[in-house]
Tab-separated table of C-alpha atoms and ligand atoms in Angstrom:
chain	number	residue	atom	x	y	z
A	1	UNK	CA	0.102	0.406	0.220
A	2	UNK	CA	1.341	3.366	-1.114
A	3	UNK	CA	0.702	4.546	2.730
A	4	UNK	CA	1.591	8.837	1.520
A	5	UNK	CA	-1.865	8.379	-0.920
A	6	UNK	CA	-3.850	9.116	2.101
A	7	UNK	CA	-2.452	12.744	2.724
A	8	UNK	CA	-3.843	15.484	1.457
A	9	UNK	CA	-0.186	17.231	1.212
A	10	UNK	CA	1.633	17.342	-1.743
A	11	UNK	CA	4.102	14.790	-1.755
A	12	UNK	CA	6.954	14.260	-3.997
A	13	UNK	CA	9.700	11.081	-4.448
A	14	UNK	CA	13.343	11.192	-4.487
A	15	UNK	CA	13.283	14.819	-4.232
A	16	UNK	CA	17.089	16.775	-4.328
A	17	UNK	CA	17.810	18.673	-1.159
A	18	UNK	CA	19.765	20.514	-3.276
A	19	UNK	CA	16.320	22.474	-4.271
A	20	UNK	CA	15.577	22.852	-0.777
A	21	UNK	CA	19.171	24.387	0.439
A	22	UNK	CA	20.393	27.476	0.356
A	23	UNK	CA	24.304	25.714	0.208
A	24	UNK	CA	22.261	23.982	-3.096
A	25	UNK	CA	23.899	20.726	-1.902
A	26	UNK	CA	21.924	17.205	-0.679
A	27	UNK	CA	21.048	14.506	-2.560
A	28	UNK	CA	17.305	12.785	-2.934
A	29	UNK	CA	15.434	12.221	0.718
A	30	UNK	CA	12.930	9.053	-0.063
A	31	UNK	CA	9.933	11.586	0.612
A	32	UNK	CA	9.357	15.144	0.420
A	33	UNK	CA	6.622	15.745	1.675
A	34	UNK	CA	3.971	19.138	2.796
A	35	UNK	CA	1.340	18.324	5.121
A	36	UNK	CA	-1.263	20.355	3.811
A	37	UNK	CA	-2.515	21.062	7.227
A	38	UNK	CA	-2.614	19.496	11.091
A	39	UNK	CA	-4.868	16.547	10.093
A	40	UNK	CA	-2.464	15.689	7.705
A	41	UNK	CA	0.580	16.178	9.841
A	42	UNK	CA	-1.335	13.811	12.569
A	43	UNK	CA	-1.422	11.216	10.099
A	44	UNK	CA	2.400	11.405	8.359
A	45	UNK	CA	3.526	11.349	12.124
A	46	UNK	CA	1.308	8.540	12.634
A	47	UNK	CA	3.013	6.364	10.000
A	48	UNK	CA	6.576	7.323	10.903
A	49	UNK	CA	5.837	5.929	14.887
A	50	UNK	CA	4.281	3.101	12.620
A	51	UNK	CA	7.375	2.755	10.325
A	52	UNK	CA	9.973	3.690	12.468
A	53	UNK	CA	11.206	5.980	9.932
A	54	UNK	CA	13.112	8.931	10.037
A	55	UNK	CA	11.606	12.541	9.605
A	56	UNK	CA	13.291	15.893	9.413
A	57	UNK	CA	12.217	18.898	9.354
A	58	UNK	CA	13.199	21.547	7.006
A	59	UNK	CA	12.371	25.424	7.134
A	60	UNK	CA	13.519	27.650	4.114
A	61	UNK	CA	16.925	25.144	4.571
A	62	UNK	CA	19.424	28.092	5.302
A	63	UNK	CA	20.720	25.288	8.316
A	64	UNK	CA	20.869	22.423	6.699
A	65	UNK	CA	24.534	21.198	5.570
A	66	UNK	CA	22.198	17.491	3.744
A	67	UNK	CA	24.182	13.937	2.406
A	68	UNK	CA	25.782	13.231	-0.678
A	69	UNK	CA	23.721	10.078	-0.585
A	70	UNK	CA	20.322	9.800	-0.836
A	71	UNK	CA	18.856	10.014	2.718
A	72	UNK	CA	16.805	7.032	3.641
A	73	UNK	CA	14.406	9.258	5.030
A	74	UNK	CA	10.774	11.663	5.027
A	75	UNK	CA	11.535	15.121	4.713
A	76	UNK	CA	8.533	17.274	5.601
A	77	UNK	CA	7.947	21.200	5.107
A	78	UNK	CA	5.454	23.384	6.850
A	79	UNK	CA	5.377	25.090	3.388
A	80	UNK	CA	1.540	25.203	2.786
A	81	UNK	CA	-1.127	27.689	3.296
A	82	UNK	CA	-2.142	26.412	6.872
A	83	UNK	CA	1.624	27.091	8.257
A	84	UNK	CA	1.907	30.543	7.240
A	85	UNK	CA	-0.855	32.094	8.923
A	86	UNK	CA	0.316	35.922	10.059
A	87	UNK	CA	-1.791	37.755	12.446
A	88	UNK	CA	-1.725	41.097	14.369
A	89	UNK	CA	-3.499	41.969	17.914
A	90	UNK	CA	-2.558	45.499	19.293
A	91	UNK	CA	1.304	44.495	20.108
A	92	UNK	CA	1.325	40.804	19.093
A	93	UNK	CA	1.721	39.059	16.593
A	94	UNK	CA	0.785	35.249	15.383
A	95	UNK	CA	2.391	33.433	13.310
A	96	UNK	CA	2.515	30.089	11.498
A	97	UNK	CA	6.043	28.276	12.134
A	98	UNK	CA	6.099	28.058	7.989
A	99	UNK	CA	5.927	32.269	7.222
A	100	UNK	CA	9.348	33.651	6.179
A	101	UNK	CA	11.257	35.811	8.522
A	102	UNK	CA	12.035	38.002	5.718
A	103	UNK	CA	7.979	38.559	4.791
A	104	UNK	CA	7.594	38.379	8.649
A	105	UNK	CA	9.636	41.683	9.686
A	106	UNK	CA	8.023	43.342	6.529
A	107	UNK	CA	4.575	42.156	8.448
A	108	UNK	CA	5.737	44.192	11.300
A	109	UNK	CA	6.906	47.082	9.894
A	110	UNK	CA	3.463	47.172	8.395
A	111	UNK	CA	1.975	47.031	11.400
A	112	UNK	CA	4.098	49.567	13.175
A	113	UNK	CA	5.533	47.006	15.483
A	114	UNK	CA	8.680	46.667	16.599
A	115	UNK	CA	11.678	44.399	18.002
A	116	UNK	CA	11.737	42.170	15.486
A	117	UNK	CA	14.618	44.466	13.164
A	118	UNK	CA	17.360	41.876	13.989
A	119	UNK	CA	16.219	39.544	11.585
A	120	UNK	CA	16.466	41.777	8.604
A	121	UNK	CA	18.102	39.775	5.999
A	122	UNK	CA	18.410	36.788	7.360
A	123	UNK	CA	17.245	33.786	5.692
A	124	UNK	CA	15.034	30.960	7.412
A	125	UNK	CA	11.098	30.651	7.866
A	126	UNK	CA	9.871	31.248	11.898
A	127	UNK	CA	10.157	27.365	12.586
A	128	UNK	CA	14.196	27.369	12.172
A	129	UNK	CA	14.113	31.085	13.183
A	130	UNK	CA	13.014	29.466	16.520
A	131	UNK	CA	14.023	26.164	17.173
A	132	UNK	CA	18.077	27.561	16.523
A	133	UNK	CA	17.029	30.829	18.382
A	134	UNK	CA	18.327	32.767	15.751
A	135	UNK	CA	19.455	36.155	15.763
A	136	UNK	CA	22.289	38.443	15.321
A	137	UNK	CA	24.966	40.733	17.397
A	138	UNK	CA	23.518	39.728	21.113
A	139	UNK	CA	19.236	39.603	19.884
A	140	UNK	CA	17.887	36.658	19.807
A	141	UNK	CA	14.133	35.465	18.091
A	142	UNK	CA	13.343	33.959	21.584
A	143	UNK	CA	13.687	37.129	23.410
A	144	UNK	CA	10.703	38.191	21.519
A	145	UNK	CA	8.775	35.567	21.694
A	146	UNK	CA	5.265	34.704	24.298
A	147	UNK	CA	4.066	31.144	23.377
A	148	UNK	CA	4.767	28.612	20.674
A	149	UNK	CA	2.418	26.224	20.422
A	150	UNK	CA	4.420	23.005	19.063
A	151	UNK	CA	2.832	19.301	17.813
A	152	UNK	CA	5.193	16.210	19.807
A	153	UNK	CA	5.982	12.911	18.083
A	154	UNK	CA	2.818	11.421	19.477
A	155	UNK	CA	0.731	13.797	17.613
A	156	UNK	CA	-0.343	16.446	20.264
A	157	UNK	CA	-0.419	19.544	20.561
A	158	UNK	CA	0.725	22.177	23.588
A	159	UNK	CA	1.529	25.504	24.166
A	160	UNK	CA	4.574	26.155	25.430
A	161	UNK	CA	5.069	29.758	27.660
A	162	UNK	CA	8.371	31.703	26.995
A	163	UNK	CA	9.185	31.296	30.457
A	164	UNK	CA	9.190	26.624	29.690
A	165	UNK	CA	11.966	27.414	26.814
A	166	UNK	CA	15.655	27.006	27.531
A	167	UNK	CA	16.551	29.690	25.112
A	168	UNK	CA	19.529	30.597	25.099
A	169	UNK	CA	22.678	31.135	22.449
A	170	UNK	CA	21.376	29.112	19.130
A	171	UNK	CA	19.496	27.052	21.549
A	172	UNK	CA	16.421	26.477	22.574
A	173	UNK	CA	15.485	23.316	22.935
A	174	UNK	CA	12.213	22.406	20.742
A	175	UNK	CA	14.339	20.193	18.677
A	176	UNK	CA	11.776	17.753	19.685
A	177	UNK	CA	9.353	19.060	19.315
A	178	UNK	CA	7.953	19.734	15.858
A	179	UNK	CA	6.796	23.966	15.561
A	180	UNK	CA	3.425	24.984	14.519
A	181	UNK	CA	3.652	28.563	15.136
A	182	UNK	CA	4.203	31.088	17.709
A	183	UNK	CA	3.000	34.075	19.225
A	184	UNK	CA	5.444	37.446	18.982
A	185	UNK	CA	5.384	40.727	21.915
A	186	UNK	CA	6.565	43.403	20.314
A	187	UNK	CA	6.601	47.296	20.503
A	188	UNK	CA	4.678	49.933	18.737
A	189	UNK	CA	7.316	53.050	17.034
A	190	UNK	CA	7.451	54.820	14.624
A	191	UNK	CA	7.223	53.295	10.672
A	192	UNK	CA	10.602	55.901	10.492
A	193	UNK	CA	12.170	54.460	13.008
A	194	UNK	CA	11.416	51.033	12.162
A	195	UNK	CA	12.975	51.305	8.809
A	196	UNK	CA	15.981	53.616	9.380
A	197	UNK	CA	16.632	50.550	12.125
A	198	UNK	CA	16.428	47.966	9.531
A	199	UNK	CA	18.730	49.722	7.015
A	200	UNK	CA	21.485	49.434	9.694
A	201	UNK	CA	21.238	46.069	9.818
A	202	UNK	CA	21.239	44.975	6.200
A	203	UNK	CA	23.912	47.724	5.600
A	204	UNK	CA	25.761	45.908	8.099
A	205	UNK	CA	25.253	42.801	6.796
A	206	UNK	CA	25.566	43.574	3.130
A	207	UNK	CA	29.185	45.019	3.963
A	208	UNK	CA	30.373	42.114	5.908
A	209	UNK	CA	29.229	38.912	4.387
A	210	UNK	CA	29.193	37.740	1.209
A	211	UNK	CA	24.775	37.429	-0.169
A	212	UNK	CA	25.512	36.157	-3.407
A	213	UNK	CA	26.754	32.818	-2.779
A	214	UNK	CA	25.154	29.699	-2.061
A	215	UNK	CA	26.134	29.390	1.994
A	216	UNK	CA	24.379	28.493	5.170
A	217	UNK	CA	25.580	32.073	6.061
A	218	UNK	CA	27.656	31.462	10.060
A	219	UNK	CA	29.201	27.604	9.804
A	220	UNK	CA	30.310	27.612	13.713
A	221	UNK	CA	28.974	29.489	16.625
A	222	UNK	CA	31.052	32.298	18.342
A	223	UNK	CA	32.681	31.088	21.182
A	224	UNK	CA	32.130	32.971	24.426
A	225	UNK	CA	32.864	36.416	24.384
A	226	UNK	CA	35.177	35.675	20.547
A	227	UNK	CA	34.410	36.122	17.105
A	228	UNK	CA	34.618	32.499	14.753
A	229	UNK	CA	34.715	34.549	12.232
A	230	UNK	CA	37.953	36.392	13.823
A	231	UNK	CA	39.246	33.253	14.883
A	232	UNK	CA	39.139	32.051	11.073
A	233	UNK	CA	40.086	34.986	9.450
A	234	UNK	CA	43.558	35.478	11.938
A	235	UNK	CA	44.494	31.447	10.529
A	236	UNK	CA	44.595	33.067	7.310
A	237	UNK	CA	41.977	30.514	5.786
A	238	UNK	CA	40.164	33.081	3.916
A	239	UNK	CA	39.552	31.494	0.207
A	240	UNK	CA	41.101	28.525	1.616
A	241	UNK	CA	39.124	25.327	-0.104
A	242	UNK	CA	37.906	21.926	-0.250
A	243	UNK	CA	36.787	21.175	-3.900
A	244	UNK	CA	34.252	23.444	-4.701
A	245	UNK	CA	33.757	24.473	-0.813
A	246	UNK	CA	35.181	28.296	-0.231
A	247	UNK	CA	36.224	30.339	3.189
A	248	UNK	CA	34.452	33.164	2.206
A	249	UNK	CA	36.773	36.326	1.486
A	250	UNK	CA	34.768	38.239	3.555
A	251	UNK	CA	33.732	36.358	6.106
A	252	UNK	CA	35.752	33.884	7.449
A	253	UNK	CA	32.855	31.879	9.194
A	254	UNK	CA	30.895	31.815	6.357
A	255	UNK	CA	32.364	28.489	3.918
A	256	UNK	CA	30.144	29.081	0.346
A	257	UNK	CA	29.500	26.926	-2.570
A	258	UNK	CA	31.317	28.414	-5.638
A	259	UNK	CA	31.918	25.525	-7.067
A	260	UNK	CA	29.291	22.624	-7.251
A	261	UNK	CA	30.414	22.046	-3.754
A	262	UNK	CA	29.407	18.434	-2.589
A	263	UNK	CA	29.256	17.770	1.149
A	264	UNK	CA	31.982	15.976	1.599
A	265	UNK	CA	34.212	19.242	0.680
A	266	UNK	CA	32.367	21.194	3.437
A	267	UNK	CA	33.004	19.233	6.155
A	268	UNK	CA	36.747	18.641	4.822
A	269	UNK	CA	37.153	21.745	4.969
A	270	UNK	CA	34.703	22.077	8.065
A	271	UNK	CA	37.481	20.012	10.018
A	272	UNK	CA	40.159	21.776	8.704
A	273	UNK	CA	39.347	24.644	10.283
A	274	UNK	CA	38.524	23.566	13.534
A	275	UNK	CA	42.185	21.649	13.655
A	276	UNK	CA	43.781	24.801	13.016
A	277	UNK	CA	41.480	27.426	15.424
A	278	UNK	CA	42.109	24.540	18.134
A	279	UNK	CA	45.847	24.800	17.106
A	280	UNK	CA	46.500	28.566	17.391
A	281	UNK	CA	43.905	29.237	20.362
A	282	UNK	CA	43.541	25.738	21.906
A	283	UNK	CA	39.728	27.191	21.379
A	284	UNK	CA	36.972	23.973	20.378
A	285	UNK	CA	34.835	25.555	17.399
A	286	UNK	CA	31.245	24.188	17.779
A	287	UNK	CA	28.577	23.612	14.241
A	288	UNK	CA	25.860	26.011	13.676
A	289	UNK	CA	24.881	24.255	10.939
A	290	UNK	CA	23.081	21.418	10.778
A	291	UNK	CA	24.295	18.051	9.579
A	292	UNK	CA	22.598	15.987	8.524
A	293	UNK	CA	22.697	11.845	7.443
B	301	EPU	N1	35.685	39.324	11.631
B	301	EPU	C1	36.892	39.407	11.412
B	301	EPU	N2	36.663	38.885	10.168
B	301	EPU	C2	35.936	37.935	10.055
B	301	EPU	C3	34.855	37.833	10.401
B	301	EPU	C4	34.459	38.796	11.069
B	301	EPU	O1	37.743	40.217	12.376
B	301	EPU	O2	36.298	37.314	8.299
B	301	EPU	C5	35.685	40.649	13.447
B	301	EPU	C6	34.319	41.382	12.783
B	301	EPU	O3	35.495	42.733	12.029
B	301	EPU	C7	34.082	41.510	13.812
B	301	EPU	C8	33.534	40.464	14.652
B	301	EPU	O4	34.683	39.536	14.152
B	301	EPU	O5	34.725	42.720	15.027
B	301	EPU	C9	32.655	40.063	14.521
B	301	EPU	O6	31.587	39.357	13.867
B	301	EPU	P1	30.505	40.470	13.253
B	301	EPU	O7	29.677	41.845	13.492
B	301	EPU	O8	30.248	39.837	11.336
B	301	EPU	O9	29.637	38.919	13.678
B	301	EPU	P2	29.421	37.931	13.069
B	301	EPU	O10	29.768	37.470	15.586
B	301	EPU	O11	30.607	36.999	12.881
B	301	EPU	C10	27.001	36.984	14.186
B	301	EPU	C11	26.150	36.125	13.919
B	301	EPU	C12	25.488	36.518	12.720
B	301	EPU	C13	25.035	37.640	12.484
B	301	EPU	C14	26.040	38.471	12.437
B	301	EPU	C15	25.400	39.878	12.248
B	301	EPU	C16	26.736	34.292	15.068
B	301	EPU	C17	28.115	33.163	14.815
B	301	EPU	N3	27.201	34.809	14.364
B	301	EPU	O12	28.291	36.989	13.356
B	301	EPU	O13	25.035	35.235	12.135
B	301	EPU	O14	24.505	37.781	11.024
B	301	EPU	O15	26.102	38.568	14.156
B	301	EPU	O16	24.919	40.273	13.553
B	301	EPU	O17	26.775	34.521	15.994
B	301	EPU	C18	23.872	33.274	11.339
B	301	EPU	O18	23.528	32.879	12.361
B	301	EPU	O19	24.352	32.774	9.911
B	301	EPU	C19	25.152	34.630	11.086
B	301	EPU	C20	26.092	34.634	10.321
């Protein structure tokens, strides 16, 4: 029986993950599924449980390195209209996990709501940003969360309040759930002032990061009170490459897919960086990207 015939959403077989990752790297996933709504997602989860299959959730794939070999897994993207709803109520925004961050920033601006400006220019979806507590500088999306709606891997829906979430630097502890949506608490502000802030963030990002080539943003987390980019730069690794994977000349914490890089190229370059930084500074860099196997 083709179990997926019971699903209402889109189902693709042997879908190349390179089409769904900002790195543009990754072989096929056996199943690539976009559930149409909550019930559809529940059906998918019950199948996964029965079959003991592997389920991976993908947002816009901006922080993922997918492997060069076909994945024997179900990759699900919460991209249907149901998971991309947004509304505002006083100084709160309710947003679905599949909603793109860039559009969230614009929605907040149009509603004269401030707080999300630092996300300007960050790729990704709300769900992905919450799981990794995405941010820039000292600001992270977790700071703005009032509550989050999730589904556990038994298909049960739960509301988790901010105080019960362990948001830290690029961590949330939410990875054990499927995030359905969030309620964010913002502040009213004049549009012109929000625009000024947005410009500041986008200008900084443009001047310091290479945004034109496929990458997954920063590869490593910043060690406490240090910048991973600076440490890698001080090891004179800018421009270093393995196959088609290059350390960016503009920001050393970015690996760029310049010429059909494979996941293996990226991993080798990543290991080389780790080794150099460890031997020069005695610091062990920790990956920020999620490495799928
Ligand atoms: N620096 C260098 N050489 C480099 C890169 C940076 O000397 O090649 C220096 C900079 O001059 C600066 C310091 O290192 O003095 C910090 O650099 P930057 O301001 O670019 O910030 P970052 O800590 O490297 C963080 C986030 C970025 C976010 C920027 C902008 C992490 C790991 N990275 O980078 O997020 O865009 O701040 O605010 O937290 C990402 O999450 O994917 C990401 C790129």
